[in-house]
Short mmCIF file of N, CA and C in Angstrom, two decimals:
data_model
loop_
_atom_site.label_atom_id
_atom_site.label_comp_id
_atom_site.label_asym_id
_atom_site.label_seq_id
_atom_site.Cartn_x
_atom_site.Cartn_y
_atom_site.Cartn_z
N UNK V 510 58.56 133.43 -26.34
CA UNK V 510 59.18 133.77 -25.07
C UNK V 510 58.58 135.08 -24.57
N UNK V 511 58.31 135.16 -23.28
CA UNK V 511 57.68 136.35 -22.72
C UNK V 511 58.73 137.22 -22.03
N UNK V 512 58.33 138.46 -21.80
CA UNK V 512 59.16 139.37 -21.02
C UNK V 512 58.49 139.55 -19.67
N UNK V 513 59.17 140.23 -18.74
CA UNK V 513 58.58 140.49 -17.44
C UNK V 513 57.29 141.29 -17.59
N UNK V 514 57.26 142.20 -18.54
CA UNK V 514 56.08 143.04 -18.76
C UNK V 514 54.98 142.28 -19.49
N UNK V 515 55.33 141.24 -20.21
CA UNK V 515 54.37 140.48 -21.02
C UNK V 515 54.38 139.02 -20.58
N UNK V 516 53.74 138.72 -19.44
CA UNK V 516 53.75 137.33 -18.98
C UNK V 516 52.89 136.40 -19.83
N UNK V 517 51.93 136.97 -20.55
CA UNK V 517 51.08 136.18 -21.43
C UNK V 517 51.34 136.64 -22.85
N UNK V 518 51.91 135.72 -23.67
CA UNK V 518 52.29 136.11 -25.02
C UNK V 518 51.43 135.47 -26.10
N UNK V 519 50.38 134.79 -25.70
CA UNK V 519 49.49 134.25 -26.72
C UNK V 519 48.43 133.35 -26.12
N UNK V 520 47.33 133.19 -26.75
CA UNK V 520 46.98 133.73 -28.06
C UNK V 520 46.73 135.24 -28.05
N UNK V 521 46.48 135.83 -26.88
CA UNK V 521 46.37 137.29 -26.77
C UNK V 521 47.39 137.76 -25.76
N UNK V 522 48.20 138.74 -26.16
CA UNK V 522 49.23 139.26 -25.26
C UNK V 522 48.57 140.05 -24.13
N UNK V 523 49.08 139.85 -22.93
CA UNK V 523 48.67 140.63 -21.77
C UNK V 523 49.94 141.22 -21.17
N UNK V 524 49.98 142.54 -21.09
CA UNK V 524 51.11 143.24 -20.47
C UNK V 524 50.69 143.66 -19.07
N UNK V 525 51.62 143.62 -18.13
CA UNK V 525 51.36 144.03 -16.76
C UNK V 525 52.34 145.14 -16.39
N UNK V 526 51.80 146.25 -15.89
CA UNK V 526 52.63 147.36 -15.43
C UNK V 526 52.23 147.70 -14.00
N UNK V 527 53.22 147.97 -13.16
CA UNK V 527 52.94 148.42 -11.80
C UNK V 527 52.48 149.87 -11.85
N UNK V 528 51.54 150.20 -10.99
CA UNK V 528 51.08 151.58 -10.82
C UNK V 528 51.23 151.92 -9.34
N UNK V 529 51.14 153.18 -8.98
CA UNK V 529 51.27 153.51 -7.56
C UNK V 529 50.25 152.79 -6.67
N UNK V 530 49.07 152.50 -7.21
CA UNK V 530 48.05 151.86 -6.40
C UNK V 530 47.87 150.38 -6.66
N UNK V 531 48.65 149.78 -7.56
CA UNK V 531 48.47 148.37 -7.86
C UNK V 531 49.04 147.98 -9.20
N UNK V 532 48.17 147.63 -10.15
CA UNK V 532 48.63 147.15 -11.45
C UNK V 532 47.73 147.66 -12.55
N UNK V 533 48.29 147.70 -13.74
CA UNK V 533 47.52 148.03 -14.94
C UNK V 533 47.75 146.89 -15.92
N UNK V 534 46.65 146.29 -16.38
CA UNK V 534 46.72 145.23 -17.38
C UNK V 534 46.45 145.84 -18.75
N UNK V 535 47.34 145.61 -19.66
CA UNK V 535 47.17 146.07 -21.04
C UNK V 535 46.68 144.89 -21.85
N UNK V 536 45.40 144.94 -22.25
CA UNK V 536 44.80 143.87 -23.06
C UNK V 536 44.44 144.41 -24.44
N UNK V 537 45.20 145.37 -24.91
CA UNK V 537 44.91 146.01 -26.20
C UNK V 537 44.97 145.02 -27.36
N UNK V 538 45.81 144.00 -27.28
CA UNK V 538 45.88 142.99 -28.34
C UNK V 538 44.53 142.28 -28.47
N UNK V 539 43.93 141.91 -27.34
CA UNK V 539 42.61 141.29 -27.34
C UNK V 539 41.55 142.28 -27.86
N UNK V 540 41.61 143.51 -27.37
CA UNK V 540 40.61 144.50 -27.80
C UNK V 540 40.71 144.79 -29.29
N UNK V 541 41.90 144.74 -29.85
CA UNK V 541 42.04 144.91 -31.30
C UNK V 541 41.31 143.79 -32.02
N UNK V 542 41.39 142.58 -31.48
CA UNK V 542 40.67 141.44 -32.07
C UNK V 542 39.16 141.66 -31.98
N UNK V 543 38.69 142.21 -30.87
CA UNK V 543 37.26 142.50 -30.72
C UNK V 543 36.82 143.54 -31.75
N UNK V 544 37.61 144.59 -31.91
CA UNK V 544 37.26 145.63 -32.88
C UNK V 544 37.24 145.06 -34.29
N UNK V 545 38.21 144.20 -34.61
CA UNK V 545 38.20 143.56 -35.93
C UNK V 545 36.99 142.65 -36.11
N UNK V 546 36.55 142.00 -35.03
CA UNK V 546 35.33 141.19 -35.09
C UNK V 546 34.11 142.05 -35.35
N UNK V 547 34.04 143.21 -34.72
CA UNK V 547 32.93 144.14 -34.95
C UNK V 547 32.98 144.65 -36.39
N UNK V 548 34.18 144.96 -36.86
CA UNK V 548 34.33 145.43 -38.24
C UNK V 548 33.87 144.37 -39.23
N UNK V 549 34.21 143.13 -38.96
CA UNK V 549 33.78 142.04 -39.84
C UNK V 549 32.27 141.89 -39.83
N UNK V 550 31.66 141.99 -38.64
CA UNK V 550 30.20 141.92 -38.54
C UNK V 550 29.56 143.08 -39.30
N UNK V 551 30.18 144.25 -39.24
CA UNK V 551 29.65 145.42 -39.95
C UNK V 551 29.75 145.22 -41.46
N UNK V 552 30.82 144.58 -41.89
CA UNK V 552 30.98 144.32 -43.32
C UNK V 552 29.91 143.36 -43.83
N UNK V 553 29.58 142.35 -43.00
CA UNK V 553 28.58 141.36 -43.39
C UNK V 553 27.16 141.93 -43.37
N UNK V 554 26.84 142.76 -42.36
CA UNK V 554 25.49 143.28 -42.21
C UNK V 554 25.55 144.65 -41.54
N UNK V 555 25.91 145.70 -42.30
CA UNK V 555 26.10 147.01 -41.68
C UNK V 555 24.85 147.55 -40.99
N UNK V 556 23.70 147.43 -41.63
CA UNK V 556 22.48 147.96 -41.03
C UNK V 556 22.10 147.18 -39.77
N UNK V 557 22.27 145.85 -39.83
CA UNK V 557 21.94 145.02 -38.67
C UNK V 557 22.82 145.35 -37.48
N UNK V 558 24.12 145.50 -37.70
CA UNK V 558 25.02 145.82 -36.60
C UNK V 558 24.74 147.21 -36.05
N UNK V 559 24.55 148.17 -36.93
CA UNK V 559 24.25 149.53 -36.47
C UNK V 559 22.96 149.54 -35.65
N UNK V 560 21.95 148.81 -36.10
CA UNK V 560 20.70 148.72 -35.36
C UNK V 560 20.91 148.10 -33.98
N UNK V 561 21.72 147.04 -33.94
CA UNK V 561 22.01 146.38 -32.66
C UNK V 561 22.73 147.32 -31.71
N UNK V 562 23.74 148.04 -32.21
CA UNK V 562 24.49 148.97 -31.36
C UNK V 562 23.62 150.13 -30.89
N UNK V 563 22.75 150.62 -31.77
CA UNK V 563 21.84 151.70 -31.40
C UNK V 563 20.86 151.23 -30.33
N UNK V 564 20.32 150.02 -30.50
CA UNK V 564 19.43 149.44 -29.48
C UNK V 564 20.15 149.30 -28.14
N UNK V 565 21.40 148.84 -28.19
CA UNK V 565 22.17 148.69 -26.95
C UNK V 565 22.38 150.03 -26.26
N UNK V 566 22.65 151.07 -27.02
CA UNK V 566 22.82 152.40 -26.44
C UNK V 566 21.54 152.85 -25.75
N UNK V 567 20.40 152.61 -26.39
CA UNK V 567 19.12 152.96 -25.78
C UNK V 567 18.86 152.17 -24.51
N UNK V 568 19.14 150.87 -24.54
CA UNK V 568 18.97 150.05 -23.34
C UNK V 568 19.90 150.50 -22.22
N UNK V 569 21.12 150.87 -22.56
CA UNK V 569 22.07 151.35 -21.55
C UNK V 569 21.56 152.64 -20.91
N UNK V 570 21.01 153.53 -21.71
CA UNK V 570 20.45 154.78 -21.20
C UNK V 570 19.27 154.50 -20.26
N UNK V 571 18.37 153.59 -20.70
CA UNK V 571 17.23 153.23 -19.85
C UNK V 571 17.69 152.59 -18.55
N UNK V 572 18.65 151.69 -18.64
CA UNK V 572 19.16 151.01 -17.45
C UNK V 572 19.78 152.00 -16.47
N UNK V 573 20.45 153.02 -16.98
CA UNK V 573 21.05 154.03 -16.11
C UNK V 573 19.98 154.76 -15.31
N UNK V 574 18.82 154.97 -15.91
CA UNK V 574 17.74 155.68 -15.23
C UNK V 574 16.90 154.75 -14.36
N UNK V 575 16.70 153.52 -14.81
CA UNK V 575 15.79 152.59 -14.12
C UNK V 575 16.48 151.74 -13.07
N UNK V 576 17.78 151.63 -13.13
CA UNK V 576 18.50 150.88 -12.12
C UNK V 576 19.03 149.54 -12.61
N UNK V 577 19.95 148.94 -11.84
CA UNK V 577 20.64 147.72 -12.26
C UNK V 577 19.76 146.48 -12.30
N UNK V 578 18.61 146.50 -11.68
CA UNK V 578 17.74 145.33 -11.69
C UNK V 578 16.52 145.52 -12.60
N UNK V 579 16.60 146.50 -13.48
CA UNK V 579 15.47 146.79 -14.38
C UNK V 579 15.47 145.82 -15.56
N UNK V 580 14.33 145.78 -16.22
CA UNK V 580 14.22 144.97 -17.44
C UNK V 580 15.25 145.43 -18.47
N UNK V 581 15.43 146.75 -18.59
CA UNK V 581 16.38 147.29 -19.56
C UNK V 581 17.80 146.81 -19.27
N UNK V 582 18.18 146.77 -17.99
CA UNK V 582 19.53 146.32 -17.63
C UNK V 582 19.72 144.85 -17.98
N UNK V 583 18.72 144.04 -17.69
CA UNK V 583 18.82 142.61 -18.00
C UNK V 583 18.85 142.37 -19.51
N UNK V 584 18.02 143.11 -20.24
CA UNK V 584 18.00 142.98 -21.70
C UNK V 584 19.32 143.44 -22.29
N UNK V 585 19.85 144.57 -21.80
CA UNK V 585 21.15 145.07 -22.26
C UNK V 585 22.23 144.01 -22.05
N UNK V 586 22.28 143.46 -20.84
CA UNK V 586 23.32 142.47 -20.52
C UNK V 586 23.22 141.23 -21.41
N UNK V 587 22.00 140.76 -21.65
CA UNK V 587 21.80 139.58 -22.49
C UNK V 587 22.24 139.86 -23.93
N UNK V 588 21.92 141.04 -24.42
CA UNK V 588 22.28 141.36 -25.80
C UNK V 588 23.77 141.61 -25.95
N UNK V 589 24.40 142.18 -24.94
CA UNK V 589 25.85 142.35 -24.97
C UNK V 589 26.52 140.98 -24.98
N UNK V 590 26.03 140.05 -24.17
CA UNK V 590 26.59 138.69 -24.16
C UNK V 590 26.48 138.05 -25.54
N UNK V 591 25.34 138.22 -26.21
CA UNK V 591 25.15 137.65 -27.55
C UNK V 591 26.15 138.26 -28.53
N UNK V 592 26.32 139.58 -28.46
CA UNK V 592 27.26 140.25 -29.37
C UNK V 592 28.69 139.80 -29.09
N UNK V 593 29.05 139.69 -27.81
CA UNK V 593 30.39 139.21 -27.46
C UNK V 593 30.62 137.79 -27.97
N UNK V 594 29.61 136.95 -27.86
CA UNK V 594 29.74 135.58 -28.37
C UNK V 594 29.98 135.59 -29.87
N UNK V 595 29.37 136.53 -30.56
CA UNK V 595 29.49 136.60 -32.02
C UNK V 595 30.85 137.14 -32.47
N UNK V 596 31.35 138.18 -31.79
CA UNK V 596 32.54 138.87 -32.30
C UNK V 596 33.79 138.74 -31.43
N UNK V 597 33.65 138.17 -30.21
CA UNK V 597 34.79 138.23 -29.30
C UNK V 597 35.00 136.98 -28.47
N UNK V 598 34.64 135.83 -29.00
CA UNK V 598 34.87 134.61 -28.23
C UNK V 598 34.26 134.67 -26.84
N UNK V 599 33.10 135.28 -26.74
CA UNK V 599 32.36 135.46 -25.49
C UNK V 599 33.06 136.36 -24.49
N UNK V 600 34.08 137.07 -24.92
CA UNK V 600 34.76 138.00 -24.03
C UNK V 600 35.79 137.36 -23.12
N UNK V 601 36.18 136.14 -23.41
CA UNK V 601 37.14 135.43 -22.57
C UNK V 601 38.55 135.53 -23.14
N UNK V 602 39.51 135.79 -22.28
CA UNK V 602 40.92 135.80 -22.66
C UNK V 602 41.55 134.52 -22.14
N UNK V 603 41.86 133.57 -23.00
CA UNK V 603 42.48 132.34 -22.52
C UNK V 603 43.92 132.57 -22.10
N UNK V 604 44.30 131.93 -21.00
CA UNK V 604 45.68 131.96 -20.51
C UNK V 604 46.05 130.51 -20.24
N UNK V 605 47.11 130.04 -20.89
CA UNK V 605 47.45 128.63 -20.86
C UNK V 605 48.72 128.33 -20.07
N UNK V 606 48.70 127.19 -19.44
CA UNK V 606 49.83 126.52 -18.82
C UNK V 606 50.74 127.48 -18.05
N UNK V 607 52.00 127.54 -18.39
CA UNK V 607 52.98 128.33 -17.64
C UNK V 607 52.64 129.82 -17.64
N UNK V 608 51.88 130.27 -18.63
CA UNK V 608 51.51 131.68 -18.67
C UNK V 608 50.67 132.07 -17.45
N UNK V 609 49.90 131.14 -16.92
CA UNK V 609 49.11 131.42 -15.71
C UNK V 609 50.05 131.78 -14.57
N UNK V 610 51.11 130.99 -14.39
CA UNK V 610 52.09 131.28 -13.34
C UNK V 610 52.80 132.61 -13.57
N UNK V 611 53.18 132.86 -14.83
CA UNK V 611 53.86 134.13 -15.12
C UNK V 611 52.96 135.33 -14.87
N UNK V 612 51.68 135.22 -15.24
CA UNK V 612 50.73 136.31 -15.00
C UNK V 612 50.56 136.54 -13.50
N UNK V 613 50.37 135.46 -12.75
CA UNK V 613 50.22 135.59 -11.30
C UNK V 613 51.47 136.22 -10.68
N UNK V 614 52.64 135.79 -11.11
CA UNK V 614 53.89 136.34 -10.59
C UNK V 614 54.01 137.83 -10.92
N UNK V 615 53.70 138.19 -12.16
CA UNK V 615 53.78 139.60 -12.57
C UNK V 615 52.83 140.45 -11.74
N UNK V 616 51.64 139.94 -11.47
CA UNK V 616 50.69 140.70 -10.65
C UNK V 616 51.17 140.81 -9.21
N UNK V 617 51.72 139.73 -8.67
CA UNK V 617 52.23 139.79 -7.30
C UNK V 617 53.37 140.78 -7.18
N UNK V 618 54.20 140.89 -8.20
CA UNK V 618 55.32 141.84 -8.15
C UNK V 618 54.83 143.28 -8.06
N UNK V 619 53.64 143.56 -8.56
CA UNK V 619 53.14 144.94 -8.54
C UNK V 619 52.74 145.38 -7.14
N UNK V 620 52.49 144.45 -6.21
CA UNK V 620 52.08 144.83 -4.87
C UNK V 620 53.22 144.80 -3.87
N UNK V 621 54.39 144.39 -4.31
CA UNK V 621 55.56 144.42 -3.43
C UNK V 621 56.05 145.85 -3.29
N UNK V 622 56.63 146.17 -2.14
CA UNK V 622 57.19 147.52 -1.99
C UNK V 622 58.26 147.78 -3.04
N UNK V 623 58.21 148.96 -3.61
CA UNK V 623 59.19 149.35 -4.62
C UNK V 623 60.02 150.51 -4.08
N UNK V 624 61.26 150.61 -4.48
CA UNK V 624 62.09 151.71 -3.98
C UNK V 624 61.55 153.05 -4.47
N UNK V 625 61.65 154.03 -3.59
CA UNK V 625 61.26 155.40 -3.95
C UNK V 625 62.46 156.04 -4.62
N UNK V 626 62.26 156.68 -5.77
CA UNK V 626 63.41 157.33 -6.43
C UNK V 626 64.04 158.37 -5.51
N UNK V 627 65.36 158.37 -5.46
CA UNK V 627 66.11 159.29 -4.60
C UNK V 627 66.09 160.67 -5.24
N UNK V 628 65.72 161.67 -4.44
CA UNK V 628 65.70 163.03 -4.95
C UNK V 628 67.00 163.72 -4.57
N UNK V 629 67.49 164.54 -5.48
CA UNK V 629 68.72 165.29 -5.20
C UNK V 629 68.46 166.34 -4.15
N UNK V 630 69.49 166.62 -3.39
CA UNK V 630 69.36 167.68 -2.38
C UNK V 630 69.29 169.01 -3.08
N UNK V 631 68.60 169.94 -2.46
CA UNK V 631 68.45 171.29 -3.03
C UNK V 631 69.82 171.89 -3.26
N UNK V 632 70.02 172.49 -4.42
CA UNK V 632 71.26 173.13 -4.78
C UNK V 632 72.30 172.21 -5.37
N UNK V 633 72.08 170.90 -5.37
CA UNK V 633 73.07 169.98 -5.94
C UNK V 633 72.96 170.01 -7.46
N UNK V 634 74.09 169.93 -8.14
CA UNK V 634 74.10 169.98 -9.59
C UNK V 634 73.98 168.62 -10.20
#
């Protein structure tokens, strides 16, 4: 069963909170799974994973200097996709059946006008 704040309760919980400018999605449950996937990959091949992450950092640095359409940017993106496929289900968060409606409803509620908290008058106790 979900709460208003947690319209998606599985396989990865998604929490929705209203912010002054819109909404904040909390996908920390999914990100914890990604981190555990990276940890598992590190356990299997620590040097290989470290090398891959170091290469990605270098490609990201090159892409920042060379621009979004550079060879480095395309290579970075392709290698990130490969790593995501290996450790994070390709980076997709599945949302099933009624949870889709609950997520949409929770997001729509964040853009509705909300009451402004009433401030006490000066000098009132």
